[in-house]
Amino acid sequence: MKKRKTVLVFLSIFLLLCVLSGIYARQLAKRELRIKEMPKETEMKEKEAQQTLGVEETIQAFAEVVFTYNTAERLYYEGAEVFMTENAYDALIPSPNLDDEAEIEDVPVVQMTSELQELQCFYRTGEDGETEVIAEIWYTLSGTGEFRIRQLAKLKLIKQDGWKIDEYTVLDTLEQ
């Protein structure tokens, strides 16, 4: 009888340990699944944050993308589409001339780097909810030399899934 009670106690302890290890394994699996899903959640939060950016934050983020780059890593306009309407983005990116494609392949690629130095904006909000901005942008550009450039640009922003740049016009560029 005593032997039987001892076996039952050990069997109960063994079953209890099996159940606890199963619960622990299930919790670990849930935790790993949450960790795997975190990039998706982070990406969604970034999109939500983009939609809640104000005019000034949108222009600042846009300027960081367009004026801070290294062509060995990406072209200057890659990533700007997030802050622009389709029409404005199409106006910003260079359109390839299909007749010159053979000539383009023969031209050596020069690595260019650019860094945004300063951004100052002057705003005017219209009655229709659009915001017009005159931006003074200072950036450095290097590749064929070291240049400090001041660009004056006119931007028009509209509310479309957050603030989006609908027009971008360079008014003046001064190279130092």
PDB file of C-alpha atoms in Angstrom:
ATOM      1  CA  MET A   1       0.000   0.000   0.000  1.00  0.00           C
ATOM      2  CA  LYS A   2       2.807   2.358   0.920  1.00  0.00           C
ATOM      3  CA  LYS A   3       4.549   1.562  -2.352  1.00  0.00           C
ATOM      4  CA  ARG A   4       1.371   2.290  -4.253  1.00  0.00           C
ATOM      5  CA  LYS A   5       0.962   5.720  -2.586  1.00  0.00           C
ATOM      6  CA  THR A   6       4.580   6.582  -3.404  1.00  0.00           C
ATOM      7  CA  VAL A   7       4.061   5.623  -7.054  1.00  0.00           C
ATOM      8  CA  LEU A   8       0.869   7.712  -7.194  1.00  0.00           C
ATOM      9  CA  VAL A   9       2.640  10.704  -5.638  1.00  0.00           C
ATOM     10  CA  PHE A  10       5.514  10.424  -8.142  1.00  0.00           C
ATOM     11  CA  LEU A  11       3.064   9.939 -11.006  1.00  0.00           C
ATOM     12  CA  SER A  12       1.071  13.004  -9.857  1.00  0.00           C
ATOM     13  CA  ILE A  13       4.253  15.073  -9.618  1.00  0.00           C
ATOM     14  CA  PHE A  14       5.338  13.848 -13.057  1.00  0.00           C
ATOM     15  CA  LEU A  15       1.957  14.752 -14.603  1.00  0.00           C
ATOM     16  CA  LEU A  16       2.014  18.132 -12.902  1.00  0.00           C
ATOM     17  CA  LEU A  17       5.503  18.835 -14.280  1.00  0.00           C
ATOM     18  CA  CYS A  18       4.359  17.766 -17.778  1.00  0.00           C
ATOM     19  CA  VAL A  19       1.369  20.098 -17.623  1.00  0.00           C
ATOM     20  CA  LEU A  20       3.497  22.991 -16.352  1.00  0.00           C
ATOM     21  CA  SER A  21       6.150  22.448 -19.019  1.00  0.00           C
ATOM     22  CA  GLY A  22       3.393  22.365 -21.672  1.00  0.00           C
ATOM     23  CA  ILE A  23       1.991  25.669 -20.418  1.00  0.00           C
ATOM     24  CA  TYR A  24       5.491  27.164 -20.371  1.00  0.00           C
ATOM     25  CA  ALA A  25       6.181  25.934 -23.923  1.00  0.00           C
ATOM     26  CA  ARG A  26       2.891  27.422 -25.127  1.00  0.00           C
ATOM     27  CA  GLN A  27       3.752  30.791 -23.537  1.00  0.00           C
ATOM     28  CA  LEU A  28       7.176  30.721 -25.212  1.00  0.00           C
ATOM     29  CA  ALA A  29       5.573  29.979 -28.580  1.00  0.00           C
ATOM     30  CA  LYS A  30       3.136  32.902 -28.142  1.00  0.00           C
ATOM     31  CA  ARG A  31       6.021  35.188 -27.200  1.00  0.00           C
ATOM     32  CA  GLU A  32       8.032  34.139 -30.281  1.00  0.00           C
ATOM     33  CA  LEU A  33       4.982  34.735 -32.472  1.00  0.00           C
ATOM     34  CA  ARG A  34       4.568  38.253 -31.020  1.00  0.00           C
ATOM     35  CA  ILE A  35       8.242  38.973 -31.672  1.00  0.00           C
ATOM     36  CA  LYS A  36       7.878  37.819 -35.294  1.00  0.00           C
ATOM     37  CA  GLU A  37       4.820  40.063 -35.730  1.00  0.00           C
ATOM     38  CA  MET A  38       6.531  43.134 -34.239  1.00  0.00           C
ATOM     39  CA  PRO A  39       7.986  44.402 -37.564  1.00  0.00           C
ATOM     40  CA  LYS A  40       4.482  44.388 -39.053  1.00  0.00           C
ATOM     41  CA  GLU A  41       3.177  46.280 -36.030  1.00  0.00           C
ATOM     42  CA  THR A  42       6.085  48.730 -36.208  1.00  0.00           C
ATOM     43  CA  GLU A  43       5.453  49.281 -39.925  1.00  0.00           C
ATOM     44  CA  MET A  44       1.775  49.941 -39.243  1.00  0.00           C
ATOM     45  CA  LYS A  45       2.651  52.381 -36.448  1.00  0.00           C
ATOM     46  CA  GLU A  46       5.023  54.234 -38.808  1.00  0.00           C
ATOM     47  CA  LYS A  47       2.235  54.550 -41.380  1.00  0.00           C
ATOM     48  CA  GLU A  48      -0.151  55.808 -38.707  1.00  0.00           C
ATOM     49  CA  ALA A  49       2.483  58.284 -37.509  1.00  0.00           C
ATOM     50  CA  GLN A  50       2.953  59.514 -41.092  1.00  0.00           C
ATOM     51  CA  GLN A  51      -0.769  60.171 -41.310  1.00  0.00           C
ATOM     52  CA  THR A  52      -0.688  62.244 -38.128  1.00  0.00           C
ATOM     53  CA  LEU A  53       2.369  64.327 -39.038  1.00  0.00           C
ATOM     54  CA  GLY A  54       1.761  68.030 -39.217  1.00  0.00           C
ATOM     55  CA  VAL A  55       2.830  70.259 -42.105  1.00  0.00           C
ATOM     56  CA  GLU A  56       6.183  71.149 -40.554  1.00  0.00           C
ATOM     57  CA  GLU A  57       7.046  67.549 -39.664  1.00  0.00           C
ATOM     58  CA  THR A  58       6.097  66.367 -43.163  1.00  0.00           C
ATOM     59  CA  ILE A  59       8.342  68.955 -44.803  1.00  0.00           C
ATOM     60  CA  GLN A  60      11.203  68.155 -42.411  1.00  0.00           C
ATOM     61  CA  ALA A  61      10.930  64.397 -43.074  1.00  0.00           C
ATOM     62  CA  PHE A  62      10.677  65.015 -46.836  1.00  0.00           C
ATOM     63  CA  ALA A  63      13.770  67.267 -46.779  1.00  0.00           C
ATOM     64  CA  GLU A  64      15.727  64.656 -44.800  1.00  0.00           C
ATOM     65  CA  VAL A  65      14.973  62.059 -47.488  1.00  0.00           C
ATOM     66  CA  VAL A  66      15.603  64.269 -50.519  1.00  0.00           C
ATOM     67  CA  PHE A  67      18.638  66.191 -49.265  1.00  0.00           C
ATOM     68  CA  THR A  68      20.428  63.535 -47.181  1.00  0.00           C
ATOM     69  CA  TYR A  69      21.574  60.615 -49.298  1.00  0.00           C
ATOM     70  CA  ASN A  70      24.495  58.712 -50.769  1.00  0.00           C
ATOM     71  CA  THR A  71      23.988  57.534 -54.352  1.00  0.00           C
ATOM     72  CA  ALA A  72      25.952  54.376 -53.552  1.00  0.00           C
ATOM     73  CA  GLU A  73      23.014  53.446 -51.310  1.00  0.00           C
ATOM     74  CA  ARG A  74      19.998  55.080 -52.963  1.00  0.00           C
ATOM     75  CA  LEU A  75      18.943  57.814 -55.360  1.00  0.00           C
ATOM     76  CA  TYR A  76      17.885  61.144 -53.885  1.00  0.00           C
ATOM     77  CA  TYR A  77      14.190  60.708 -54.603  1.00  0.00           C
ATOM     78  CA  GLU A  78      13.784  57.138 -53.299  1.00  0.00           C
ATOM     79  CA  GLY A  79      11.531  57.269 -50.263  1.00  0.00           C
ATOM     80  CA  ALA A  80      10.081  60.691 -51.075  1.00  0.00           C
ATOM     81  CA  GLU A  81       6.881  59.144 -52.432  1.00  0.00           C
ATOM     82  CA  VAL A  82       5.635  58.653 -48.863  1.00  0.00           C
ATOM     83  CA  PHE A  83       5.444  62.428 -48.387  1.00  0.00           C
ATOM     84  CA  MET A  84       4.107  63.382 -51.831  1.00  0.00           C
ATOM     85  CA  THR A  85       1.062  62.947 -53.997  1.00  0.00           C
ATOM     86  CA  GLU A  86       1.569  60.889 -57.148  1.00  0.00           C
ATOM     87  CA  ASN A  87       1.575  63.981 -59.391  1.00  0.00           C
ATOM     88  CA  ALA A  88       4.199  65.772 -57.294  1.00  0.00           C
ATOM     89  CA  TYR A  89       6.371  62.668 -57.129  1.00  0.00           C
ATOM     90  CA  ASP A  90       6.178  62.203 -60.909  1.00  0.00           C
ATOM     91  CA  ALA A  91       7.282  65.831 -61.330  1.00  0.00           C
ATOM     92  CA  LEU A  92      10.201  65.327 -58.906  1.00  0.00           C
ATOM     93  CA  ILE A  93      11.756  62.185 -60.362  1.00  0.00           C
ATOM     94  CA  PRO A  94      13.731  62.446 -63.571  1.00  0.00           C
ATOM     95  CA  SER A  95      11.957  60.918 -66.541  1.00  0.00           C
ATOM     96  CA  PRO A  96      14.250  58.754 -68.643  1.00  0.00           C
ATOM     97  CA  ASN A  97      14.550  59.581 -72.313  1.00  0.00           C
ATOM     98  CA  LEU A  98      14.341  56.214 -74.026  1.00  0.00           C
ATOM     99  CA  ASP A  99      16.345  57.471 -77.049  1.00  0.00           C
ATOM    100  CA  ASP A 100      19.290  58.276 -74.793  1.00  0.00           C
ATOM    101  CA  GLU A 101      19.321  54.902 -73.007  1.00  0.00           C
ATOM    102  CA  ALA A 102      22.388  53.652 -74.893  1.00  0.00           C
ATOM    103  CA  GLU A 103      24.242  56.890 -74.165  1.00  0.00           C
ATOM    104  CA  ILE A 104      23.383  56.703 -70.456  1.00  0.00           C
ATOM    105  CA  GLU A 105      24.922  53.251 -70.117  1.00  0.00           C
ATOM    106  CA  ASP A 106      28.294  54.562 -71.413  1.00  0.00           C
ATOM    107  CA  VAL A 107      28.476  57.434 -68.906  1.00  0.00           C
ATOM    108  CA  PRO A 108      30.500  56.598 -65.757  1.00  0.00           C
ATOM    109  CA  VAL A 109      28.504  56.832 -62.536  1.00  0.00           C
ATOM    110  CA  VAL A 110      29.724  59.471 -60.073  1.00  0.00           C
ATOM    111  CA  GLN A 111      28.979  58.789 -56.423  1.00  0.00           C
ATOM    112  CA  MET A 112      27.281  61.798 -54.874  1.00  0.00           C
ATOM    113  CA  THR A 113      26.564  62.459 -51.232  1.00  0.00           C
ATOM    114  CA  SER A 114      24.332  65.146 -49.841  1.00  0.00           C
ATOM    115  CA  GLU A 115      23.454  66.238 -46.333  1.00  0.00           C
ATOM    116  CA  LEU A 116      20.686  68.540 -45.173  1.00  0.00           C
ATOM    117  CA  GLN A 117      22.174  71.349 -43.079  1.00  0.00           C
ATOM    118  CA  GLU A 118      19.280  73.690 -42.351  1.00  0.00           C
ATOM    119  CA  LEU A 119      15.618  74.088 -43.210  1.00  0.00           C
ATOM    120  CA  GLN A 120      13.532  77.185 -42.609  1.00  0.00           C
ATOM    121  CA  CYS A 121       9.898  77.391 -43.687  1.00  0.00           C
ATOM    122  CA  PHE A 122       7.398  80.220 -44.097  1.00  0.00           C
ATOM    123  CA  TYR A 123       3.745  79.099 -44.133  1.00  0.00           C
ATOM    124  CA  ARG A 124       0.460  80.400 -45.467  1.00  0.00           C
ATOM    125  CA  THR A 125      -2.754  78.441 -45.061  1.00  0.00           C
ATOM    126  CA  GLY A 126      -5.450  78.983 -47.651  1.00  0.00           C
ATOM    127  CA  GLU A 127      -9.203  78.888 -47.212  1.00  0.00           C
ATOM    128  CA  ASP A 128      -9.447  75.539 -48.969  1.00  0.00           C
ATOM    129  CA  GLY A 129      -7.229  73.813 -46.375  1.00  0.00           C
ATOM    130  CA  GLU A 130      -4.143  73.818 -48.572  1.00  0.00           C
ATOM    131  CA  THR A 131      -0.917  75.117 -47.107  1.00  0.00           C
ATOM    132  CA  GLU A 132       1.656  76.950 -49.180  1.00  0.00           C
ATOM    133  CA  VAL A 133       5.230  76.996 -47.966  1.00  0.00           C
ATOM    134  CA  ILE A 134       8.358  78.818 -49.021  1.00  0.00           C
ATOM    135  CA  ALA A 135      11.290  76.741 -47.827  1.00  0.00           C
ATOM    136  CA  GLU A 136      14.901  77.853 -47.544  1.00  0.00           C
ATOM    137  CA  ILE A 137      17.010  74.713 -47.678  1.00  0.00           C
ATOM    138  CA  TRP A 138      20.744  74.598 -47.024  1.00  0.00           C
ATOM    139  CA  TYR A 139      22.582  71.388 -47.863  1.00  0.00           C
ATOM    140  CA  THR A 140      26.046  70.183 -48.770  1.00  0.00           C
ATOM    141  CA  LEU A 141      26.759  68.215 -51.923  1.00  0.00           C
ATOM    142  CA  SER A 142      29.926  66.332 -52.725  1.00  0.00           C
ATOM    143  CA  GLY A 143      31.055  64.048 -55.497  1.00  0.00           C
ATOM    144  CA  THR A 144      32.786  66.141 -58.125  1.00  0.00           C
ATOM    145  CA  GLY A 145      33.683  68.725 -55.463  1.00  0.00           C
ATOM    146  CA  GLU A 146      32.454  70.090 -52.146  1.00  0.00           C
ATOM    147  CA  PHE A 147      29.562  72.522 -52.447  1.00  0.00           C
ATOM    148  CA  ARG A 148      27.247  74.274 -50.029  1.00  0.00           C
ATOM    149  CA  ILE A 149      23.926  74.960 -51.712  1.00  0.00           C
ATOM    150  CA  ARG A 150      20.978  77.153 -50.769  1.00  0.00           C
ATOM    151  CA  GLN A 151      17.707  76.322 -52.461  1.00  0.00           C
ATOM    152  CA  LEU A 152      14.470  78.262 -52.259  1.00  0.00           C
ATOM    153  CA  ALA A 153      11.447  76.135 -53.011  1.00  0.00           C
ATOM    154  CA  LYS A 154       7.709  76.626 -53.080  1.00  0.00           C
ATOM    155  CA  LEU A 155       5.644  73.730 -51.787  1.00  0.00           C
ATOM    156  CA  LYS A 156       1.913  73.196 -51.683  1.00  0.00           C
ATOM    157  CA  LEU A 157       0.592  70.649 -49.199  1.00  0.00           C
ATOM    158  CA  ILE A 158      -2.851  69.099 -49.115  1.00  0.00           C
ATOM    159  CA  LYS A 159      -4.613  66.829 -46.647  1.00  0.00           C
ATOM    160  CA  GLN A 160      -4.611  63.313 -48.162  1.00  0.00           C
ATOM    161  CA  ASP A 161      -3.982  60.464 -45.714  1.00  0.00           C
ATOM    162  CA  GLY A 162      -2.117  63.041 -43.658  1.00  0.00           C
ATOM    163  CA  TRP A 163      -0.291  66.008 -45.145  1.00  0.00           C
ATOM    164  CA  LYS A 164       1.166  65.381 -48.616  1.00  0.00           C
ATOM    165  CA  ILE A 165       3.260  67.621 -50.835  1.00  0.00           C
ATOM    166  CA  ASP A 166       1.196  68.250 -53.957  1.00  0.00           C
ATOM    167  CA  GLU A 167       3.563  70.688 -55.679  1.00  0.00           C
ATOM    168  CA  TYR A 168       7.300  71.267 -55.371  1.00  0.00           C
ATOM    169  CA  THR A 169       8.839  74.103 -57.387  1.00  0.00           C
ATOM    170  CA  VAL A 170      12.445  75.241 -57.142  1.00  0.00           C
ATOM    171  CA  LEU A 171      12.455  79.054 -57.153  1.00  0.00           C
ATOM    172  CA  ASP A 172      16.190  79.632 -56.889  1.00  0.00           C
ATOM    173  CA  THR A 173      19.420  77.759 -56.254  1.00  0.00           C
ATOM    174  CA  LEU A 174      22.621  79.396 -55.041  1.00  0.00           C
ATOM    175  CA  GLU A 175      25.875  77.469 -54.931  1.00  0.00           C
ATOM    176  CA  GLN A 176      28.698  78.567 -52.621  1.00  0.00           C
TER     177      GLN A 176
END
